[in-house]
Coordinates of C-alpha atoms in Angstrom, one line a residue:
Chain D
X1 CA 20.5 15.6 54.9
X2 CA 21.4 12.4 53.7
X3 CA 18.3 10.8 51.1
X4 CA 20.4 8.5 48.7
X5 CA 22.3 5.7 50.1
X6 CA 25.8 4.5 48.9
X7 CA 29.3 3.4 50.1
X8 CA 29.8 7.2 50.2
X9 CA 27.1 8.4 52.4
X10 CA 27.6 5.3 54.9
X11 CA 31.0 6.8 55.1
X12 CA 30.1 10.3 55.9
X13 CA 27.7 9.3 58.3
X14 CA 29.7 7.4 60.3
X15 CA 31.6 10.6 60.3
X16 CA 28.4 12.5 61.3
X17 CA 27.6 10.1 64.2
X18 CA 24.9 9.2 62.0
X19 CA 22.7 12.1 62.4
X20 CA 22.3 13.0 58.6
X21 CA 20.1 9.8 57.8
X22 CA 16.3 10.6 56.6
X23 CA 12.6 8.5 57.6
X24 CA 12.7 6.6 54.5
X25 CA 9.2 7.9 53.7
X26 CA 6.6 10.7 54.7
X27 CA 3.8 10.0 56.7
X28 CA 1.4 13.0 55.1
X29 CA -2.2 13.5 56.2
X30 CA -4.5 12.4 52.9
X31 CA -5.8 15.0 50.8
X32 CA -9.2 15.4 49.3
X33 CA -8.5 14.1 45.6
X34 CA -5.9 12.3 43.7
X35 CA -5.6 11.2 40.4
X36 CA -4.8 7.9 41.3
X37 CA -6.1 5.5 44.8
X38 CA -4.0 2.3 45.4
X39 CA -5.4 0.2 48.4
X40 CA -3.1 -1.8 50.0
X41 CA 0.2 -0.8 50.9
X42 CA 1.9 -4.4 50.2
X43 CA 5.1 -5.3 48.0
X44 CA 2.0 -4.7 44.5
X45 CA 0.0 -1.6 46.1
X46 CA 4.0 0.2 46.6
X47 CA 5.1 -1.3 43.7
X48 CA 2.4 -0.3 41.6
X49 CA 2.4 3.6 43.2
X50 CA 6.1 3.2 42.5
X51 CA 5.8 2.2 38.0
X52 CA 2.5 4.8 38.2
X53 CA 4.7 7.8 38.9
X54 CA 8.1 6.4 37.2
X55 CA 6.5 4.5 34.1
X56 CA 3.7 6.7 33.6
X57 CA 4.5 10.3 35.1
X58 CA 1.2 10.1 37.5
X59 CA 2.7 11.1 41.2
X60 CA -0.3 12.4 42.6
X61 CA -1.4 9.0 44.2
X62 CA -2.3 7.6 47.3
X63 CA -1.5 4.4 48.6
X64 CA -3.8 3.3 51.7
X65 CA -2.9 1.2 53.9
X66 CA -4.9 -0.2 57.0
X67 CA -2.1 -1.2 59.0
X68 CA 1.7 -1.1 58.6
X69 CA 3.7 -1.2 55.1
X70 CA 4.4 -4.7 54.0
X71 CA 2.6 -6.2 57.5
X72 CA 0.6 -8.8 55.1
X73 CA 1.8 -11.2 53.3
X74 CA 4.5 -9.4 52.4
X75 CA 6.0 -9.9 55.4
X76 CA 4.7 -13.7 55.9
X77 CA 6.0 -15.1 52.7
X78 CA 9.1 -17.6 52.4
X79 CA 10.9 -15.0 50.1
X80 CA 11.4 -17.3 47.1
X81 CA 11.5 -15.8 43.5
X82 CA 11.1 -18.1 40.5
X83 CA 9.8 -18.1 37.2
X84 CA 9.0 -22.0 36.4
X85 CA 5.6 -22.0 35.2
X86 CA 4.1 -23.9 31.8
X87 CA 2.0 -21.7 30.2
X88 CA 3.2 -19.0 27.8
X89 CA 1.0 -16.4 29.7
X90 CA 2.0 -17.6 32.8
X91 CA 5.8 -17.5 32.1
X92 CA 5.6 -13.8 30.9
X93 CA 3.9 -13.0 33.9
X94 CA 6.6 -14.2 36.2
X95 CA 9.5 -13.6 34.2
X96 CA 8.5 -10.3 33.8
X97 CA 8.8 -10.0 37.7
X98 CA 12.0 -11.6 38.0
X99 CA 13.6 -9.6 35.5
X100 CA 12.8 -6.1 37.2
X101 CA 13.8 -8.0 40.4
X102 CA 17.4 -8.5 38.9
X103 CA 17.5 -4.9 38.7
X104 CA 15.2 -3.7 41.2
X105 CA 18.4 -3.4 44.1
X106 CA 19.8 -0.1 41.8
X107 CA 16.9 1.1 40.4
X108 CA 15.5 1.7 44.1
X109 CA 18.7 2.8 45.4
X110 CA 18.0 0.0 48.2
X111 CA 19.3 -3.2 49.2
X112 CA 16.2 -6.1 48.4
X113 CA 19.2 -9.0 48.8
X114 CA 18.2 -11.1 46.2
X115 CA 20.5 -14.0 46.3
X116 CA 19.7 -15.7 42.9
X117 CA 21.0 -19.2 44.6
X118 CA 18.9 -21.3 41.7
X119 CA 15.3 -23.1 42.5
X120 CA 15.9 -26.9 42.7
X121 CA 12.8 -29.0 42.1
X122 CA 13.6 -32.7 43.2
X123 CA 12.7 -35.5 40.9
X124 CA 11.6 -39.1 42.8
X125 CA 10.9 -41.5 40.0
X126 CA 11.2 -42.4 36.7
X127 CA 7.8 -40.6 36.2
X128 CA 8.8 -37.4 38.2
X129 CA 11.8 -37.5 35.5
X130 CA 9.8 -37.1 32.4
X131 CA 7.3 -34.5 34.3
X132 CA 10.6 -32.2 35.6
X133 CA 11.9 -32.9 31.3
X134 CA 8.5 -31.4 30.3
X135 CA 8.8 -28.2 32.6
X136 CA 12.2 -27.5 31.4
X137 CA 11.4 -28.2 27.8
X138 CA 8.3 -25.7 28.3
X139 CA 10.3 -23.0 29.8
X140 CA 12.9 -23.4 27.5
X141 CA 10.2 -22.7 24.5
X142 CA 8.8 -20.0 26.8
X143 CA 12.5 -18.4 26.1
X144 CA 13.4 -18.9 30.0
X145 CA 16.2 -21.1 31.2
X146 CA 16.2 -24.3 32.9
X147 CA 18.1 -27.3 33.1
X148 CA 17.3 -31.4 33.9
X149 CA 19.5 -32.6 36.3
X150 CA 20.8 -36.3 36.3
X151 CA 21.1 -37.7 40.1
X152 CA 24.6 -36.9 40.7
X153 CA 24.1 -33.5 39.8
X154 CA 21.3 -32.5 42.1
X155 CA 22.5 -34.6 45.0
X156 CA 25.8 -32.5 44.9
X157 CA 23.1 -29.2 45.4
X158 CA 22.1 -30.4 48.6
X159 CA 24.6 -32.8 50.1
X160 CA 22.6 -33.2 53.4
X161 CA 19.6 -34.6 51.7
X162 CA 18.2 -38.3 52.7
X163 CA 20.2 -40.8 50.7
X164 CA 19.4 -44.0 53.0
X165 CA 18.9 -46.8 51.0
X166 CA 15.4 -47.2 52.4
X167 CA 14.4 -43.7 52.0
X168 CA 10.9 -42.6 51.1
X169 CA 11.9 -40.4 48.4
X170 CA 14.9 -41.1 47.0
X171 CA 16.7 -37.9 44.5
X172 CA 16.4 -39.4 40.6
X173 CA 17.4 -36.4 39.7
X174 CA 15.3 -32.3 39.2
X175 CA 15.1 -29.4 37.5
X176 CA 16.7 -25.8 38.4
X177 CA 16.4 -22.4 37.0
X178 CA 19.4 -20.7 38.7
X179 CA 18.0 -17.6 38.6
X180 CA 15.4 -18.0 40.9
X181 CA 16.2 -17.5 44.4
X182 CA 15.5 -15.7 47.2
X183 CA 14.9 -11.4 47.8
X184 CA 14.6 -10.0 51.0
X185 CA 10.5 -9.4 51.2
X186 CA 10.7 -6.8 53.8
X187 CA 13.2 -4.7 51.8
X188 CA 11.1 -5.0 48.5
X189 CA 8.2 -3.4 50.5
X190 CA 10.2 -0.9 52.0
X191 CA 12.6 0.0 48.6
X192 CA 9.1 0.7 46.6
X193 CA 7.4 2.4 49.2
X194 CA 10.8 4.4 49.7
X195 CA 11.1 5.3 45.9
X196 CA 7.5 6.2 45.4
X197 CA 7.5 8.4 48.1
X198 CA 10.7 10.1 46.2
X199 CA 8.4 10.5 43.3
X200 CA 5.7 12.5 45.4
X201 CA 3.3 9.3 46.3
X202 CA 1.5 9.7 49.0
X203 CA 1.3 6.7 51.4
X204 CA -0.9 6.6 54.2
X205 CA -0.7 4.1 56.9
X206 CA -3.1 3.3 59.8
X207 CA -6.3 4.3 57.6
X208 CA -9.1 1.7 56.4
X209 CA -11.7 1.6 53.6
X210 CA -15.2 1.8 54.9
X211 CA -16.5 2.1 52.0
X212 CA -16.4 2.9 47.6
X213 CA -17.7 5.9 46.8
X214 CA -19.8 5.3 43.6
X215 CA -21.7 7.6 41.7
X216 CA -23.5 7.0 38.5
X217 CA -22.4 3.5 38.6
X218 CA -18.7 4.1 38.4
X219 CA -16.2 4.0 41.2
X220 CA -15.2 7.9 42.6
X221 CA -13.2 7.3 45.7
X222 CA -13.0 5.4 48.9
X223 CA -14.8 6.8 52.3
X224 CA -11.8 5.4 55.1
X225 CA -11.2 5.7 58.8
X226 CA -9.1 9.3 58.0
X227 CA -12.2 10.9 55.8
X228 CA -13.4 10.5 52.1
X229 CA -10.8 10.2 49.7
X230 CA -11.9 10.6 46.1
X231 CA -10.1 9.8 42.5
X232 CA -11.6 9.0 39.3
X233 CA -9.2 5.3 39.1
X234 CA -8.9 3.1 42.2
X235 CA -6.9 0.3 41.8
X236 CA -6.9 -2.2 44.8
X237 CA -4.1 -4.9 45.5
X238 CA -5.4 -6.4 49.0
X239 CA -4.7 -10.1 49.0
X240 CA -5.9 -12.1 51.5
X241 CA -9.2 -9.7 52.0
X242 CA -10.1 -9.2 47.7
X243 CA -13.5 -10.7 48.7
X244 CA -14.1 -8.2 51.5
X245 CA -13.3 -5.3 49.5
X246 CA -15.4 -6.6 46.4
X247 CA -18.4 -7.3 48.2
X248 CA -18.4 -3.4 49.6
X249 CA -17.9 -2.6 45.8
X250 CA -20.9 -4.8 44.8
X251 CA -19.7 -7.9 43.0
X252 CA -18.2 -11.7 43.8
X253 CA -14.6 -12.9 43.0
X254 CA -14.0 -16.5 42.1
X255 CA -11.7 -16.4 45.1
X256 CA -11.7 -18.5 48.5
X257 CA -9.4 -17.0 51.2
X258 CA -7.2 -19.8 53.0
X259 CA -4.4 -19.7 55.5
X260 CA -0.8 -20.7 54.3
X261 CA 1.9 -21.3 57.0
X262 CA 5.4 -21.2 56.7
X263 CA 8.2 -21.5 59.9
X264 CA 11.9 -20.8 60.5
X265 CA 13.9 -22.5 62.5
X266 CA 17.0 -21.2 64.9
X267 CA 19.9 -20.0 63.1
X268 CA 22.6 -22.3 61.7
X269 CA 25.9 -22.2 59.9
X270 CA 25.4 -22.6 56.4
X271 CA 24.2 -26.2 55.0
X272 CA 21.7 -25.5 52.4
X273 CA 22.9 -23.2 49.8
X274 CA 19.4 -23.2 47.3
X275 CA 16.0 -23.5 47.1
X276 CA 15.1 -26.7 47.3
X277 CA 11.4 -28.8 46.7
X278 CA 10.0 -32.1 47.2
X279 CA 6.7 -32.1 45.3
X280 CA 6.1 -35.2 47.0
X281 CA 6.3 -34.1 50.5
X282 CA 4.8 -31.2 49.3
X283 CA 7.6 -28.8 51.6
X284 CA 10.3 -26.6 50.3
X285 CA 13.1 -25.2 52.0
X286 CA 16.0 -22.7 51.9
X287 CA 18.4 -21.1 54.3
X288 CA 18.0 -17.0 55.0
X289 CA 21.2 -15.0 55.2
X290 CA 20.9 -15.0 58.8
X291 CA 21.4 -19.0 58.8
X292 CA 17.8 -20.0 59.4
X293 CA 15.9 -22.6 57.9
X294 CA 12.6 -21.1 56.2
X295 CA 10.0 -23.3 55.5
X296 CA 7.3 -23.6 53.5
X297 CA 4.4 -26.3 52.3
X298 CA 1.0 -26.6 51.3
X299 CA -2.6 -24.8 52.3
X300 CA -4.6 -25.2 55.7
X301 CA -8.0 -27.0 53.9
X302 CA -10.3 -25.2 55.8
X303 CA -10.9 -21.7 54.2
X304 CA -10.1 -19.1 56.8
X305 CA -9.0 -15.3 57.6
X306 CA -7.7 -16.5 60.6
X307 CA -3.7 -15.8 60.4
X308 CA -2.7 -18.5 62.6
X309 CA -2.3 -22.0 60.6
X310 CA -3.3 -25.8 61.8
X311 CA -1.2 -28.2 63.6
X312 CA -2.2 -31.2 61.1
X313 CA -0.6 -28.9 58.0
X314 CA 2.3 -28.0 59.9
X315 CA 3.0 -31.2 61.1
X316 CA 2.5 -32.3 57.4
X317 CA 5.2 -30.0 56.4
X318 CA 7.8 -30.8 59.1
X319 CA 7.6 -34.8 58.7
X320 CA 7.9 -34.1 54.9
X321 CA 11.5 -31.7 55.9
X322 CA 12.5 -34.3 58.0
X323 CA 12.1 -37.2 55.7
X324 CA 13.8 -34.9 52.8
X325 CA 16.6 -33.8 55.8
X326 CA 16.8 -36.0 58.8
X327 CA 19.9 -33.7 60.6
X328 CA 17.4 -30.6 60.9
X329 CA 15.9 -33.1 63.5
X330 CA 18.2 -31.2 65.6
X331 CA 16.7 -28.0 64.5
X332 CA 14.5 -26.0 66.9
X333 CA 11.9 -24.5 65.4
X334 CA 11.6 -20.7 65.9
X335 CA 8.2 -19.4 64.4
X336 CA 5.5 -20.5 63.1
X337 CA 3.0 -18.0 61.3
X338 CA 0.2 -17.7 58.6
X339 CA -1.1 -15.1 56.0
X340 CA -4.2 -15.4 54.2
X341 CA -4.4 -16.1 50.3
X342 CA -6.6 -15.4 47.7
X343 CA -6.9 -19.0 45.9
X344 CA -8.6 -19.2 42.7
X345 CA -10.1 -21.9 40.7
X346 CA -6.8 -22.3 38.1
X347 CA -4.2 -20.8 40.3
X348 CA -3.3 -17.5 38.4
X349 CA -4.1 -14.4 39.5
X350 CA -6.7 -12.1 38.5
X351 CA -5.6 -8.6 37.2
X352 CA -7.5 -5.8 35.1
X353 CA -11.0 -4.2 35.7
X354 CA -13.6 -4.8 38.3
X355 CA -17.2 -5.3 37.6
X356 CA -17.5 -1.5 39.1
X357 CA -15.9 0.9 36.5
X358 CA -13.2 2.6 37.5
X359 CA -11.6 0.2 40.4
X360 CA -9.0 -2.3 39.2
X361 CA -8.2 -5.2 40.6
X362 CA -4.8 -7.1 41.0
X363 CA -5.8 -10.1 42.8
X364 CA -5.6 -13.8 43.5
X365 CA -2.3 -14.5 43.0
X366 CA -2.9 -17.5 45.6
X367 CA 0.3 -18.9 47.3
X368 CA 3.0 -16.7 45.2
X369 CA 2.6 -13.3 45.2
X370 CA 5.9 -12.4 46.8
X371 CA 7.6 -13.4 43.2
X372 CA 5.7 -11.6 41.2
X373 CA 5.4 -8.2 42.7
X374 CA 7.2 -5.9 40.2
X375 CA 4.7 -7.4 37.3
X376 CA 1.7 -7.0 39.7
X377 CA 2.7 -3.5 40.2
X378 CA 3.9 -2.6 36.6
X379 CA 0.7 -4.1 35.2
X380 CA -1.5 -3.0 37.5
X381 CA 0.0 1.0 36.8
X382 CA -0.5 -0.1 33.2
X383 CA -4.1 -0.4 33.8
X384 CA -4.2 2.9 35.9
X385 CA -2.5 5.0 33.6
X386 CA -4.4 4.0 30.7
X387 CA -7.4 2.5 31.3
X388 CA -6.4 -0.8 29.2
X389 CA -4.4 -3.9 29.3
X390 CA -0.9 -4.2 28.3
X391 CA -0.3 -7.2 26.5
X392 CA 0.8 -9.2 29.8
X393 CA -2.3 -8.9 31.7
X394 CA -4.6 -9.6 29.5
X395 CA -5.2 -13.5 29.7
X396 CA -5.2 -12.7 33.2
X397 CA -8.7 -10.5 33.2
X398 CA -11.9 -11.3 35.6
X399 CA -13.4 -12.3 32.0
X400 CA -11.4 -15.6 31.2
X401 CA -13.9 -17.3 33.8
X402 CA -17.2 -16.5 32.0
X403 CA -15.5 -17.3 28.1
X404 CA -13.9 -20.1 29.3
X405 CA -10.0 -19.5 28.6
X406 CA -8.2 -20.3 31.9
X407 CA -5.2 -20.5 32.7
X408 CA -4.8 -24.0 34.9
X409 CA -1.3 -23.8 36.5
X410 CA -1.7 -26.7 39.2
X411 CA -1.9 -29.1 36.1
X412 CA 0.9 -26.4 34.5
X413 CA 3.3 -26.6 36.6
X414 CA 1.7 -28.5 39.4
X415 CA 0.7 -25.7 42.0
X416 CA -1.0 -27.7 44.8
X417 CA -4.2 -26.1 44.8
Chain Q
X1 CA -6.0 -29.9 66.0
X2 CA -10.2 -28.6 65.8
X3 CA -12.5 -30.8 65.9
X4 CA -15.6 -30.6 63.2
X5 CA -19.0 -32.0 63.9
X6 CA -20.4 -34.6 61.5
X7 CA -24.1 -34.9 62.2
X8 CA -24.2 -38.2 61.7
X9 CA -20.7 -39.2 63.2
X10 CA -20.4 -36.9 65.5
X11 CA -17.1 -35.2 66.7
X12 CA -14.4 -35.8 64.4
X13 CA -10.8 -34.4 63.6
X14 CA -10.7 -31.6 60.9
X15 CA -8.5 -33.9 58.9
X16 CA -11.2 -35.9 58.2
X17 CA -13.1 -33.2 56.1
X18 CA -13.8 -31.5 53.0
X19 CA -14.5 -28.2 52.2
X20 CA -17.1 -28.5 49.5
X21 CA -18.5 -24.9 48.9
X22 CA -21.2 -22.1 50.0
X23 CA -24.9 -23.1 50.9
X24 CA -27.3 -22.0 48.6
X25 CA -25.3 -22.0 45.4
X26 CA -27.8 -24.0 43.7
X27 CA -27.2 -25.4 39.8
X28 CA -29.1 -22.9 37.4
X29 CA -31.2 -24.6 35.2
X30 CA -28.9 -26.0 32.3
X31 CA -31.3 -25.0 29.2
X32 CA -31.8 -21.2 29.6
X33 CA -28.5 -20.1 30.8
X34 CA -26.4 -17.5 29.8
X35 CA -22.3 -17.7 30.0
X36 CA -22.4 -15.3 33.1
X37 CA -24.9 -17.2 35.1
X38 CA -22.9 -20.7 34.6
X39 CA -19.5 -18.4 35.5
X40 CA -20.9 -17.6 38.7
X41 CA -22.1 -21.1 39.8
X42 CA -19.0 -22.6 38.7
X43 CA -16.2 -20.1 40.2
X44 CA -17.9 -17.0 42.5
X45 CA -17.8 -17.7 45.9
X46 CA -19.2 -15.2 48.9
X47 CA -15.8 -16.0 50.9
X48 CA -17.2 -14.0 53.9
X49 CA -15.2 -12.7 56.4
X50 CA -16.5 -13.9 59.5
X51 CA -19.8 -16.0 60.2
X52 CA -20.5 -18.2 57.0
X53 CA -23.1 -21.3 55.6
X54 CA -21.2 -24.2 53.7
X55 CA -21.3 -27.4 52.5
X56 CA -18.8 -29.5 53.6
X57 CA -18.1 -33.3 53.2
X58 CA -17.3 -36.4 55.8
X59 CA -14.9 -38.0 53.9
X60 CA -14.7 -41.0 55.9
X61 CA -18.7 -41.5 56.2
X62 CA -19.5 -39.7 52.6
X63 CA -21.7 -37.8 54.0
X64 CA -22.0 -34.5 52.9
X65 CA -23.8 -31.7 55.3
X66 CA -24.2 -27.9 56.1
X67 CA -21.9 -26.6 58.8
X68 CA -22.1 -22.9 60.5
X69 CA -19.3 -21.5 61.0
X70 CA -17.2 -18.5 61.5
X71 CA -13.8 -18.0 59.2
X72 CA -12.1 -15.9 61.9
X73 CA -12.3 -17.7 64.7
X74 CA -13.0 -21.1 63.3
X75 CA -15.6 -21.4 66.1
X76 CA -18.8 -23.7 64.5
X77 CA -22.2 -23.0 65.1
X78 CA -23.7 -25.8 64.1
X79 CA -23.9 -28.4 61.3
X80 CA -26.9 -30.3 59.6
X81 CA -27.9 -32.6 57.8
X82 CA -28.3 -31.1 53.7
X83 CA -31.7 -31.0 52.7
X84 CA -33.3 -28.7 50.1
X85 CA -34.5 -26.6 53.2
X86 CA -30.9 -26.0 54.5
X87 CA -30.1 -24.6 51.1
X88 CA -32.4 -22.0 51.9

């Protein structure tokens, strides 16, 4: 009976012929009633049934699933954790996220691989110059760190980079925080869903909501594909589908789903050893453990729930790669995939109470929910537990659209939708 | 690559096109309306899954027209011309 892994029980194991190991998780039949619903059983709906029970003691919770743990976007992203954002809201948010990732390994008991290889935003022109000084200035005075980086400095980050005298987009110089980086997204799924589970969560897989129970105007439950379900708090963390779920609940989102695409190519020695963006190419780029190239760029225009991605996007991306690295020419591309994401008028994501009392929303977090998981999940428990906002999510409630106060991160930090 | 009909162009590459919202979401009249009522003009969208009415631009004619389609399988139904009656 082996349940907590370390150097130790690896070793007796091996003596055991590896017979000892546990499923990392139950798969329970749902009961009638919990205390607490969380729908969606991504990186936020395990991470927020994970700080429920360890932040606020509440361990009879479900977390429903309709297909597999993490089989969203959790498992489509391009990994990368950051915390470069301008606004003061926008920074605690995120930072808040990459701190409890820097810890999250231990405190899990289980491996997420975050490689905190630094996030290098490139710098073309003169102009890109004083925009990357701004950024760092305004994460500096956000209390997060960040440093301008002349020419020299940035080429010697990423040596292979297009330095032809003709080329498009020559390196002026960028900005890094070296603590962002990259954490294994399956493993951050799998770690929270592991250590709720240790705390007495329920998570059930293979079971979708039909339909909200209301009764006298206030959310009591979900009906689902495995029987009615009922809790007096529902908190639902489905992005990709928010508008789906909202419209069975009765209200509109100010959210249009799209289809993002990322790729990987076949496995190389290493050659690329950060994060690295163009913001005028518009594609990004690091290398996994496992020596592939993962690759990222903008939105498919077209808004869609259709995981698949367009050719004219991806062919965007991969001429913007190849102009910022002309030796992955070589490179044969391996996948090519889509997830659907919740975008939202000023690119920040929408968390706190639903127009249906009693369901909570944490959505809308548009092309970067990966990075922020742990703060989805702590904030939305927050809201669970207590029926209020902790200090952190409050700019960030469904009300800043009707008074006005929003929180515009693609002229922030330059999000590209 | 999909191709989008304009109705006045004809069959066009999707690159050509933009996405300019939902059919039907008219602008409230600008003297008796509350905050809530302006929110959801401005920012709530229907964002259905599946078939769906919007308004969608040529950008290389300027023409702006209503195209049916459906957000799963990107199939389209139909596009017209944008006339008050379309809204509708």
């Amino acid at each position: 009976m082996t349940r907590r892994y370390s150097a130790l029980s690896l070793f007796k194991e091996g003596l055991n012929n590896q017979q000892g190991w546990q499923k990392a998780w139950r798969s329970p039949e749902p009961r009638l009633r919990y205390d607490v619903i969380v729908i969606g059983g991504g990186g936020h709906g395990l991470a927020t049934a994970y700080y429920l029970a360890r932040n606020h003691g509440i361990t009879n919770v479900a977390v429903i699933e309709r297909g597999w743990l993490g089989g969203g976007n959790t498992g489509r992203n391009t990994t990368v954790v950051r915390s470069n954002y301008f606004f003061p809201e926008s920074v605690a948010l995120y930072d808040l996220a990459l701190r409890l990732y820097e810890g999250l390994s231990k405190e899990l008991n289980y491996n997420i691989m975050l490689s905190q290889r630094g996030m290098l935003t490139l710098a073309h022109s003169p102009a890109d110059m004083e925009m990357s000084a701004r950024s760092v200035n305004a994460m500096l005075i956000n209390g997060v760190e960040a440093e301008l980086l002349s020419a020299e400095e940035a080429r010697a980050l990423v040596p292979l980079y297009n330095d032809a005298p003709d080329a498009r987009y020559p390196i002026h110089g960028g900005l890094i925080q070296r603590r962002g980086g990259t954490a294994r997204h399956d493993a951050v799924a799998w770690g929270y869903a592991r250590a709720a589970d240790g705390l007495g969560v329920d998570i059930i897989q293979n079971c979708e909501v039909t339909e909200f129970i209301i009764e006298g105007g206030r959310c009591r439950g979900v009906r689902t594909t495995k029987g009615d379900i009922r809790a007096e708090r529902t908190g639902m963390a489905v992005a990709g589908h928010s508008s789906v779920l909202a419209e069975k609940a009765g209200f509109r989102l100010p959210i249009t789903s799209y289809a993002l695409q990322a790729c990987v190519s076949e496995p190389v020695k290493p050659a690329l050893d950060c994060v690295v963006l163009s913001p005028a190419t518009g594609t990004y780029v690091s290398q996994s453990d496992k020596g592939e190239m993962v690759i990222g760029g903008g939105l498919d225009r077209i808004p869609s729930y259709g995981q698949r991605g367009n050719l004219p996007v991806l062919e965007t991306v991969i001429s913007g790669l190849l102009e910022m690295f002309p030796s992955f020419r070589q490179l044969k591309l391996m996948r090519q995939w889509a997830g659907i994401v919740d975008v939202v008028p000023d690119s920040s994501p929408i968390i706190g109470e639903s127009p249906l009392p009693g369901l909570f929303l944490n959505c809308g977090w548009g092309t970067g929910g990966f990075k922020a998981i742990p703060a989805g999940g702590t904030l939305l428990a927050h809201l669970l537990a207590t029926g209020r906002h902790h200090d952190i999510s409050r700019p960030f409630d469904l009300d800043r659209f009707v008074r006005g106060r929003l929180i515009d991160e693609a002229i922030g930090s330059g999000i590209a939708h | 690559m999909q191709l989008f009909p304009c109705p006045f162009c004809g069959l066009r590459s999707e690159t050509e096109f933009h996405f300019g919202g939902d059919m039907g979401n008219l602008r409230p009249d600008g003297t008796e309306t509350d905050a809530a009522t302006w929110s959801s003009y401005l920012f709530l969208r229907n964002n259905p899954k599946g078939r769906t009415s919007e308004v969608w631009m040529h950008l290389t004619c300027g023409e702006v027209f209503r195209l049916d389609r459906d957000t799963v399988t990107h199939v389209v139904e139909k596009s017209a011309a944008l006339t008050v009656e379309a809204h509708q």
